[in-house]
Amino acid sequence: NYQGTVTFDGMPMDRRDAGVLSRIAFVPQLPPPLRMPVSELLSFAEKGAGADPADMASIAEKLGIDLEEVRSKPFYRLSGGQKQKILVTMALARKVGLMIFDEPAANLDPAARAVFIDLLAERKDTSMLIASHRLEEVASLVNRVIELDQGQVVLDDEVIDRLRAGELRQCEIGIRQPHPAFGGALAAWGFAASLDGLSFKGNVPAGDVFRFMGLAARYGSLIERLSLDDREGQKNRHVH
């Protein structure tokens, strides 16, 4: 059993505290089965949650959904992708201090996912809490990663603690067979390859570790070994 309290900006959280809730935007993994038309939902986002209508129109267009086309339709009759795009649109059109996303890109098509990540990257003045299985997509956005496995914290890594100027991680990677695409991606990071194309050595800036691991994850089935050490040679990650 776990006990504790949740505060926001030093204030206790209460579901009836409109002042606190007005400063938080939330996008759930599963869209709610709302029977109201989209126009009514957008009106509520504008008048009840402070979403800017011009921003909603602009964000929706970037995500690839025409609000005018779906305005008269009941929300629950939209496709999963359309629902997610509208919820993301309403959240990003609000001027809030905290955004909470639960698998926000799960129902988005690849193009919309890329736009969504870019839109999040623009919100440098907003704190974000993102629950995601796609570490490679959100790695560049975060300064802390907490990984859970069966309810237990198995990784709690704060990037911000390691952003000292010039700090690098020494990395060695071995793969099962030559792979030009992966080799090219590593070369872009400044890695040197062995003559047989099976081993690579290079340095990864501390602040880019999660982004680099996202790249490595895409070639996980190819990688035979991976080590990532600090400059003093202390082992931080060693994967076989």
mmCIF file of C-alpha atoms in Angstrom:
data_model
loop_
_atom_site.group_PDB
_atom_site.id
_atom_site.type_symbol
_atom_site.label_atom_id
_atom_site.label_comp_id
_atom_site.label_asym_id
_atom_site.label_seq_id
_atom_site.Cartn_x
_atom_site.Cartn_y
_atom_site.Cartn_z
ATOM 1 C CA ASN A 1 0.000 0.000 0.000
ATOM 2 C CA TYR A 2 1.174 3.529 -0.784
ATOM 3 C CA GLN A 3 0.152 6.712 0.975
ATOM 4 C CA GLY A 4 0.923 10.329 0.293
ATOM 5 C CA THR A 5 -0.368 13.596 -1.048
ATOM 6 C CA VAL A 6 -0.212 15.232 -4.453
ATOM 7 C CA THR A 7 0.425 18.952 -4.681
ATOM 8 C CA PHE A 8 0.692 21.324 -7.619
ATOM 9 C CA ASP A 9 2.835 24.423 -7.176
ATOM 10 C CA GLY A 10 2.666 23.802 -3.439
ATOM 11 C CA MET A 11 -1.123 23.554 -3.379
ATOM 12 C CA PRO A 12 -3.017 20.362 -2.482
ATOM 13 C CA MET A 13 -4.936 18.777 -5.333
ATOM 14 C CA ASP A 14 -8.716 18.676 -5.178
ATOM 15 C CA ARG A 15 -10.958 17.663 -8.050
ATOM 16 C CA ARG A 16 -13.272 20.544 -7.167
ATOM 17 C CA ASP A 17 -10.534 23.198 -7.115
ATOM 18 C CA ALA A 18 -11.213 25.065 -10.355
ATOM 19 C CA GLY A 19 -8.235 27.349 -9.808
ATOM 20 C CA VAL A 20 -5.757 24.467 -9.798
ATOM 21 C CA LEU A 21 -7.490 22.492 -12.539
ATOM 22 C CA SER A 22 -7.500 25.514 -14.841
ATOM 23 C CA ARG A 23 -3.698 25.323 -14.877
ATOM 24 C CA ILE A 24 -3.543 21.637 -15.865
ATOM 25 C CA ALA A 25 -4.309 20.000 -19.223
ATOM 26 C CA PHE A 26 -4.884 16.242 -19.500
ATOM 27 C CA VAL A 27 -5.129 13.889 -22.469
ATOM 28 C CA PRO A 28 -6.217 10.328 -21.559
ATOM 29 C CA GLN A 29 -5.166 7.175 -23.370
ATOM 30 C CA LEU A 30 -8.791 6.216 -24.041
ATOM 31 C CA PRO A 31 -11.030 9.064 -25.250
ATOM 32 C CA PRO A 32 -14.217 9.396 -23.173
ATOM 33 C CA PRO A 33 -17.473 8.227 -24.852
ATOM 34 C CA LEU A 34 -18.960 11.707 -25.095
ATOM 35 C CA ARG A 35 -22.248 11.900 -26.996
ATOM 36 C CA MET A 36 -22.132 15.680 -27.439
ATOM 37 C CA PRO A 37 -21.327 17.076 -30.887
ATOM 38 C CA VAL A 38 -17.752 18.188 -31.506
ATOM 39 C CA SER A 39 -18.893 21.822 -31.714
ATOM 40 C CA GLU A 40 -20.180 21.659 -28.139
ATOM 41 C CA LEU A 41 -16.950 20.069 -26.928
ATOM 42 C CA LEU A 42 -14.860 22.760 -28.623
ATOM 43 C CA SER A 43 -17.090 25.450 -27.151
ATOM 44 C CA PHE A 44 -16.565 23.989 -23.679
ATOM 45 C CA ALA A 45 -12.792 23.920 -24.256
ATOM 46 C CA GLU A 46 -12.901 27.592 -25.210
ATOM 47 C CA LYS A 47 -15.313 28.977 -22.617
ATOM 48 C CA GLY A 48 -14.784 26.533 -19.767
ATOM 49 C CA ALA A 49 -11.101 25.665 -20.091
ATOM 50 C CA GLY A 50 -9.621 28.751 -21.731
ATOM 51 C CA ALA A 51 -8.536 27.167 -25.028
ATOM 52 C CA ASP A 52 -7.831 29.721 -27.742
ATOM 53 C CA PRO A 53 -10.124 29.053 -30.756
ATOM 54 C CA ALA A 54 -7.544 30.338 -33.267
ATOM 55 C CA ASP A 55 -4.895 28.086 -31.741
ATOM 56 C CA MET A 56 -7.276 25.129 -31.853
ATOM 57 C CA ALA A 57 -7.893 25.669 -35.561
ATOM 58 C CA SER A 58 -4.166 25.985 -36.283
ATOM 59 C CA ILE A 59 -3.153 22.945 -34.214
ATOM 60 C CA ALA A 60 -5.937 20.794 -35.662
ATOM 61 C CA GLU A 61 -4.853 21.686 -39.197
ATOM 62 C CA LYS A 62 -1.256 20.700 -38.409
ATOM 63 C CA LEU A 63 -2.473 17.381 -36.968
ATOM 64 C CA GLY A 64 -4.476 16.710 -40.115
ATOM 65 C CA ILE A 65 -8.081 17.125 -38.981
ATOM 66 C CA ASP A 66 -10.617 19.622 -40.314
ATOM 67 C CA LEU A 67 -12.660 20.855 -37.352
ATOM 68 C CA GLU A 68 -15.352 22.301 -39.617
ATOM 69 C CA GLU A 69 -15.837 18.921 -41.241
ATOM 70 C CA VAL A 70 -16.451 17.111 -37.942
ATOM 71 C CA ARG A 71 -18.051 19.941 -35.983
ATOM 72 C CA SER A 72 -21.615 18.620 -36.262
ATOM 73 C CA LYS A 73 -20.742 14.966 -35.579
ATOM 74 C CA PRO A 74 -21.159 13.328 -32.151
ATOM 75 C CA PHE A 75 -17.728 12.918 -30.587
ATOM 76 C CA TYR A 76 -18.231 9.219 -29.852
ATOM 77 C CA ARG A 77 -18.854 8.480 -33.550
ATOM 78 C CA LEU A 78 -15.448 9.731 -34.660
ATOM 79 C CA SER A 79 -12.572 7.369 -35.358
ATOM 80 C CA GLY A 80 -9.993 6.775 -32.638
ATOM 81 C CA GLY A 81 -7.460 8.942 -34.432
ATOM 82 C CA GLN A 82 -9.922 11.802 -34.883
ATOM 83 C CA LYS A 83 -10.876 11.715 -31.204
ATOM 84 C CA GLN A 84 -7.240 11.781 -30.123
ATOM 85 C CA LYS A 85 -6.416 14.672 -32.436
ATOM 86 C CA ILE A 86 -9.282 16.738 -31.014
ATOM 87 C CA LEU A 87 -8.285 16.032 -27.409
ATOM 88 C CA VAL A 88 -4.665 16.897 -28.160
ATOM 89 C CA THR A 89 -5.799 20.048 -29.976
ATOM 90 C CA MET A 90 -7.820 21.253 -26.989
ATOM 91 C CA ALA A 91 -4.975 20.542 -24.548
ATOM 92 C CA LEU A 92 -2.287 22.267 -26.597
ATOM 93 C CA ALA A 93 -4.498 25.325 -27.203
ATOM 94 C CA ARG A 94 -4.605 26.053 -23.468
ATOM 95 C CA LYS A 95 -2.116 28.230 -21.588
ATOM 96 C CA VAL A 96 -1.373 25.953 -18.651
ATOM 97 C CA GLY A 97 1.543 25.208 -16.342
ATOM 98 C CA LEU A 98 1.299 21.410 -16.452
ATOM 99 C CA MET A 99 0.322 18.964 -19.186
ATOM 100 C CA ILE A 100 -0.376 15.309 -18.400
ATOM 101 C CA PHE A 101 -0.468 12.839 -21.281
ATOM 102 C CA ASP A 102 -1.327 9.131 -21.059
ATOM 103 C CA GLU A 103 -0.116 7.419 -24.250
ATOM 104 C CA PRO A 104 -1.097 10.542 -26.209
ATOM 105 C CA ALA A 105 0.183 9.305 -29.569
ATOM 106 C CA ALA A 106 -1.295 5.799 -29.348
ATOM 107 C CA ASN A 107 -4.105 6.452 -31.860
ATOM 108 C CA LEU A 108 -2.267 8.922 -34.071
ATOM 109 C CA ASP A 109 -0.972 8.130 -37.543
ATOM 110 C CA PRO A 110 2.817 8.488 -38.069
ATOM 111 C CA ALA A 111 2.559 11.953 -39.635
ATOM 112 C CA ALA A 112 0.363 13.264 -36.813
ATOM 113 C CA ARG A 113 2.692 11.705 -34.198
ATOM 114 C CA ALA A 114 5.653 13.602 -35.656
ATOM 115 C CA VAL A 115 3.690 16.876 -35.642
ATOM 116 C CA PHE A 116 2.525 16.225 -32.083
ATOM 117 C CA ILE A 117 6.098 15.728 -30.830
ATOM 118 C CA ASP A 118 7.175 18.935 -32.579
ATOM 119 C CA LEU A 119 4.290 20.841 -30.981
ATOM 120 C CA LEU A 120 5.277 19.563 -27.538
ATOM 121 C CA ALA A 121 8.871 20.621 -28.138
ATOM 122 C CA GLU A 122 7.652 24.185 -28.696
ATOM 123 C CA ARG A 123 6.119 24.333 -25.202
ATOM 124 C CA LYS A 124 9.391 25.019 -23.388
ATOM 125 C CA ASP A 125 7.633 26.957 -20.625
ATOM 126 C CA THR A 126 5.264 24.108 -19.701
ATOM 127 C CA SER A 127 5.960 21.165 -17.389
ATOM 128 C CA MET A 128 4.932 17.791 -18.807
ATOM 129 C CA LEU A 129 4.201 14.361 -17.385
ATOM 130 C CA ILE A 130 4.091 11.798 -20.208
ATOM 131 C CA ALA A 131 3.204 8.114 -19.855
ATOM 132 C CA SER A 132 4.445 6.369 -22.994
ATOM 133 C CA HIS A 133 5.784 3.084 -24.341
ATOM 134 C CA ARG A 134 7.511 5.021 -27.129
ATOM 135 C CA LEU A 135 10.650 6.252 -25.392
ATOM 136 C CA GLU A 136 12.325 6.988 -28.705
ATOM 137 C CA GLU A 137 9.610 9.546 -29.509
ATOM 138 C CA VAL A 138 9.549 11.453 -26.213
ATOM 139 C CA ALA A 139 13.223 11.086 -25.203
ATOM 140 C CA SER A 140 14.204 14.457 -26.657
ATOM 141 C CA LEU A 141 11.425 16.194 -24.679
ATOM 142 C CA VAL A 142 12.173 15.035 -21.150
ATOM 143 C CA ASN A 143 14.819 15.564 -18.478
ATOM 144 C CA ARG A 144 13.778 12.604 -16.354
ATOM 145 C CA VAL A 145 12.701 9.061 -17.187
ATOM 146 C CA ILE A 146 10.968 6.726 -14.725
ATOM 147 C CA GLU A 147 10.490 3.170 -15.964
ATOM 148 C CA LEU A 148 7.991 0.826 -14.314
ATOM 149 C CA ASP A 149 7.856 -2.957 -14.529
ATOM 150 C CA GLN A 150 4.919 -4.745 -12.881
ATOM 151 C CA GLY A 151 4.297 -1.769 -10.617
ATOM 152 C CA GLN A 152 7.914 -1.416 -9.513
ATOM 153 C CA VAL A 153 10.298 1.433 -10.385
ATOM 154 C CA VAL A 154 13.218 -0.150 -12.257
ATOM 155 C CA LEU A 155 14.767 3.078 -13.592
ATOM 156 C CA ASP A 156 14.721 6.637 -12.322
ATOM 157 C CA ASP A 157 17.197 8.659 -14.346
ATOM 158 C CA GLU A 158 17.449 12.450 -14.195
ATOM 159 C CA VAL A 159 19.156 13.871 -17.238
ATOM 160 C CA ILE A 160 19.344 17.344 -15.719
ATOM 161 C CA ASP A 161 21.827 16.127 -13.099
ATOM 162 C CA ARG A 162 24.307 15.218 -15.817
ATOM 163 C CA LEU A 163 24.185 18.210 -18.121
ATOM 164 C CA ARG A 164 27.603 19.564 -17.182
ATOM 165 C CA ALA A 165 29.385 21.162 -20.113
ATOM 166 C CA GLY A 166 31.370 18.694 -22.175
ATOM 167 C CA GLU A 167 30.213 15.557 -20.344
ATOM 168 C CA LEU A 168 30.296 12.573 -22.674
ATOM 169 C CA ARG A 169 29.438 8.876 -22.400
ATOM 170 C CA GLN A 170 31.774 6.385 -24.048
ATOM 171 C CA CYS A 171 29.754 3.881 -26.052
ATOM 172 C CA GLU A 172 30.627 0.586 -27.733
ATOM 173 C CA ILE A 173 28.163 -1.390 -29.837
ATOM 174 C CA GLY A 174 28.447 -4.800 -31.440
ATOM 175 C CA ILE A 175 25.980 -6.104 -34.017
ATOM 176 C CA ARG A 176 25.316 -9.571 -35.433
ATOM 177 C CA GLN A 177 25.787 -8.673 -39.077
ATOM 178 C CA PRO A 178 26.706 -5.586 -41.099
ATOM 179 C CA HIS A 179 23.805 -3.176 -41.470
ATOM 180 C CA PRO A 180 24.410 -0.089 -43.658
ATOM 181 C CA ALA A 181 21.410 1.877 -42.349
ATOM 182 C CA PHE A 182 22.365 1.430 -38.691
ATOM 183 C CA GLY A 183 26.017 2.058 -39.512
ATOM 184 C CA GLY A 184 25.055 5.281 -41.247
ATOM 185 C CA ALA A 185 22.944 6.382 -38.291
ATOM 186 C CA LEU A 186 25.857 5.758 -35.913
ATOM 187 C CA ALA A 187 28.246 7.582 -38.256
ATOM 188 C CA ALA A 188 25.955 10.617 -37.974
ATOM 189 C CA TRP A 189 26.613 10.493 -34.215
ATOM 190 C CA GLY A 190 30.353 10.468 -34.877
ATOM 191 C CA PHE A 191 30.931 6.748 -34.263
ATOM 192 C CA ALA A 192 33.859 4.923 -35.846
ATOM 193 C CA ALA A 193 33.247 1.471 -37.335
ATOM 194 C CA SER A 194 35.513 -1.552 -37.389
ATOM 195 C CA LEU A 195 36.712 -2.867 -40.730
ATOM 196 C CA ASP A 196 34.162 -5.687 -40.702
ATOM 197 C CA GLY A 197 31.299 -3.306 -39.857
ATOM 198 C CA LEU A 198 30.330 -5.257 -36.734
ATOM 199 C CA SER A 199 31.698 -2.986 -33.988
ATOM 200 C CA PHE A 200 31.296 0.728 -33.350
ATOM 201 C CA LYS A 201 32.868 3.132 -30.864
ATOM 202 C CA GLY A 202 31.950 6.706 -30.107
ATOM 203 C CA ASN A 203 30.907 9.288 -27.528
ATOM 204 C CA VAL A 204 27.349 10.305 -26.664
ATOM 205 C CA PRO A 205 26.672 13.687 -24.975
ATOM 206 C CA ALA A 206 25.119 13.111 -21.553
ATOM 207 C CA GLY A 207 22.110 15.225 -22.424
ATOM 208 C CA ASP A 208 21.378 13.113 -25.509
ATOM 209 C CA VAL A 209 21.592 9.669 -23.889
ATOM 210 C CA PHE A 210 17.845 9.009 -24.025
ATOM 211 C CA ARG A 211 17.606 10.175 -27.629
ATOM 212 C CA PHE A 212 20.508 7.914 -28.553
ATOM 213 C CA MET A 213 18.971 4.956 -26.724
ATOM 214 C CA GLY A 214 15.804 5.583 -28.715
ATOM 215 C CA LEU A 215 17.847 5.147 -31.891
ATOM 216 C CA ALA A 216 19.434 1.955 -30.536
ATOM 217 C CA ALA A 217 16.010 0.589 -29.563
ATOM 218 C CA ARG A 218 14.868 0.702 -33.186
ATOM 219 C CA TYR A 219 17.671 -1.740 -34.035
ATOM 220 C CA GLY A 220 17.355 -3.833 -30.872
ATOM 221 C CA SER A 221 17.092 -7.169 -32.688
ATOM 222 C CA LEU A 222 20.367 -6.428 -34.483
ATOM 223 C CA ILE A 223 22.437 -5.381 -31.454
ATOM 224 C CA GLU A 224 24.498 -8.103 -29.794
ATOM 225 C CA ARG A 225 26.130 -5.950 -27.122
ATOM 226 C CA LEU A 226 25.992 -2.316 -26.005
ATOM 227 C CA SER A 227 27.938 -0.556 -23.277
ATOM 228 C CA LEU A 228 27.574 3.050 -22.209
ATOM 229 C CA ASP A 229 30.149 4.360 -19.718
ATOM 230 C CA ASP A 230 31.113 7.726 -18.270
ATOM 231 C CA ARG A 231 34.508 9.290 -18.962
ATOM 232 C CA GLU A 232 36.078 7.549 -15.983
ATOM 233 C CA GLY A 233 35.014 4.181 -17.348
ATOM 234 C CA GLN A 234 32.305 3.546 -14.760
ATOM 235 C CA LYS A 235 29.706 1.230 -16.241
ATOM 236 C CA ASN A 236 26.234 2.802 -16.464
ATOM 237 C CA ARG A 237 24.491 0.498 -18.912
ATOM 238 C CA HIS A 238 25.709 -2.788 -20.279
ATOM 239 C CA VAL A 239 23.362 -4.789 -22.465
ATOM 240 C CA HIS A 240 23.896 -8.206 -24.034
#
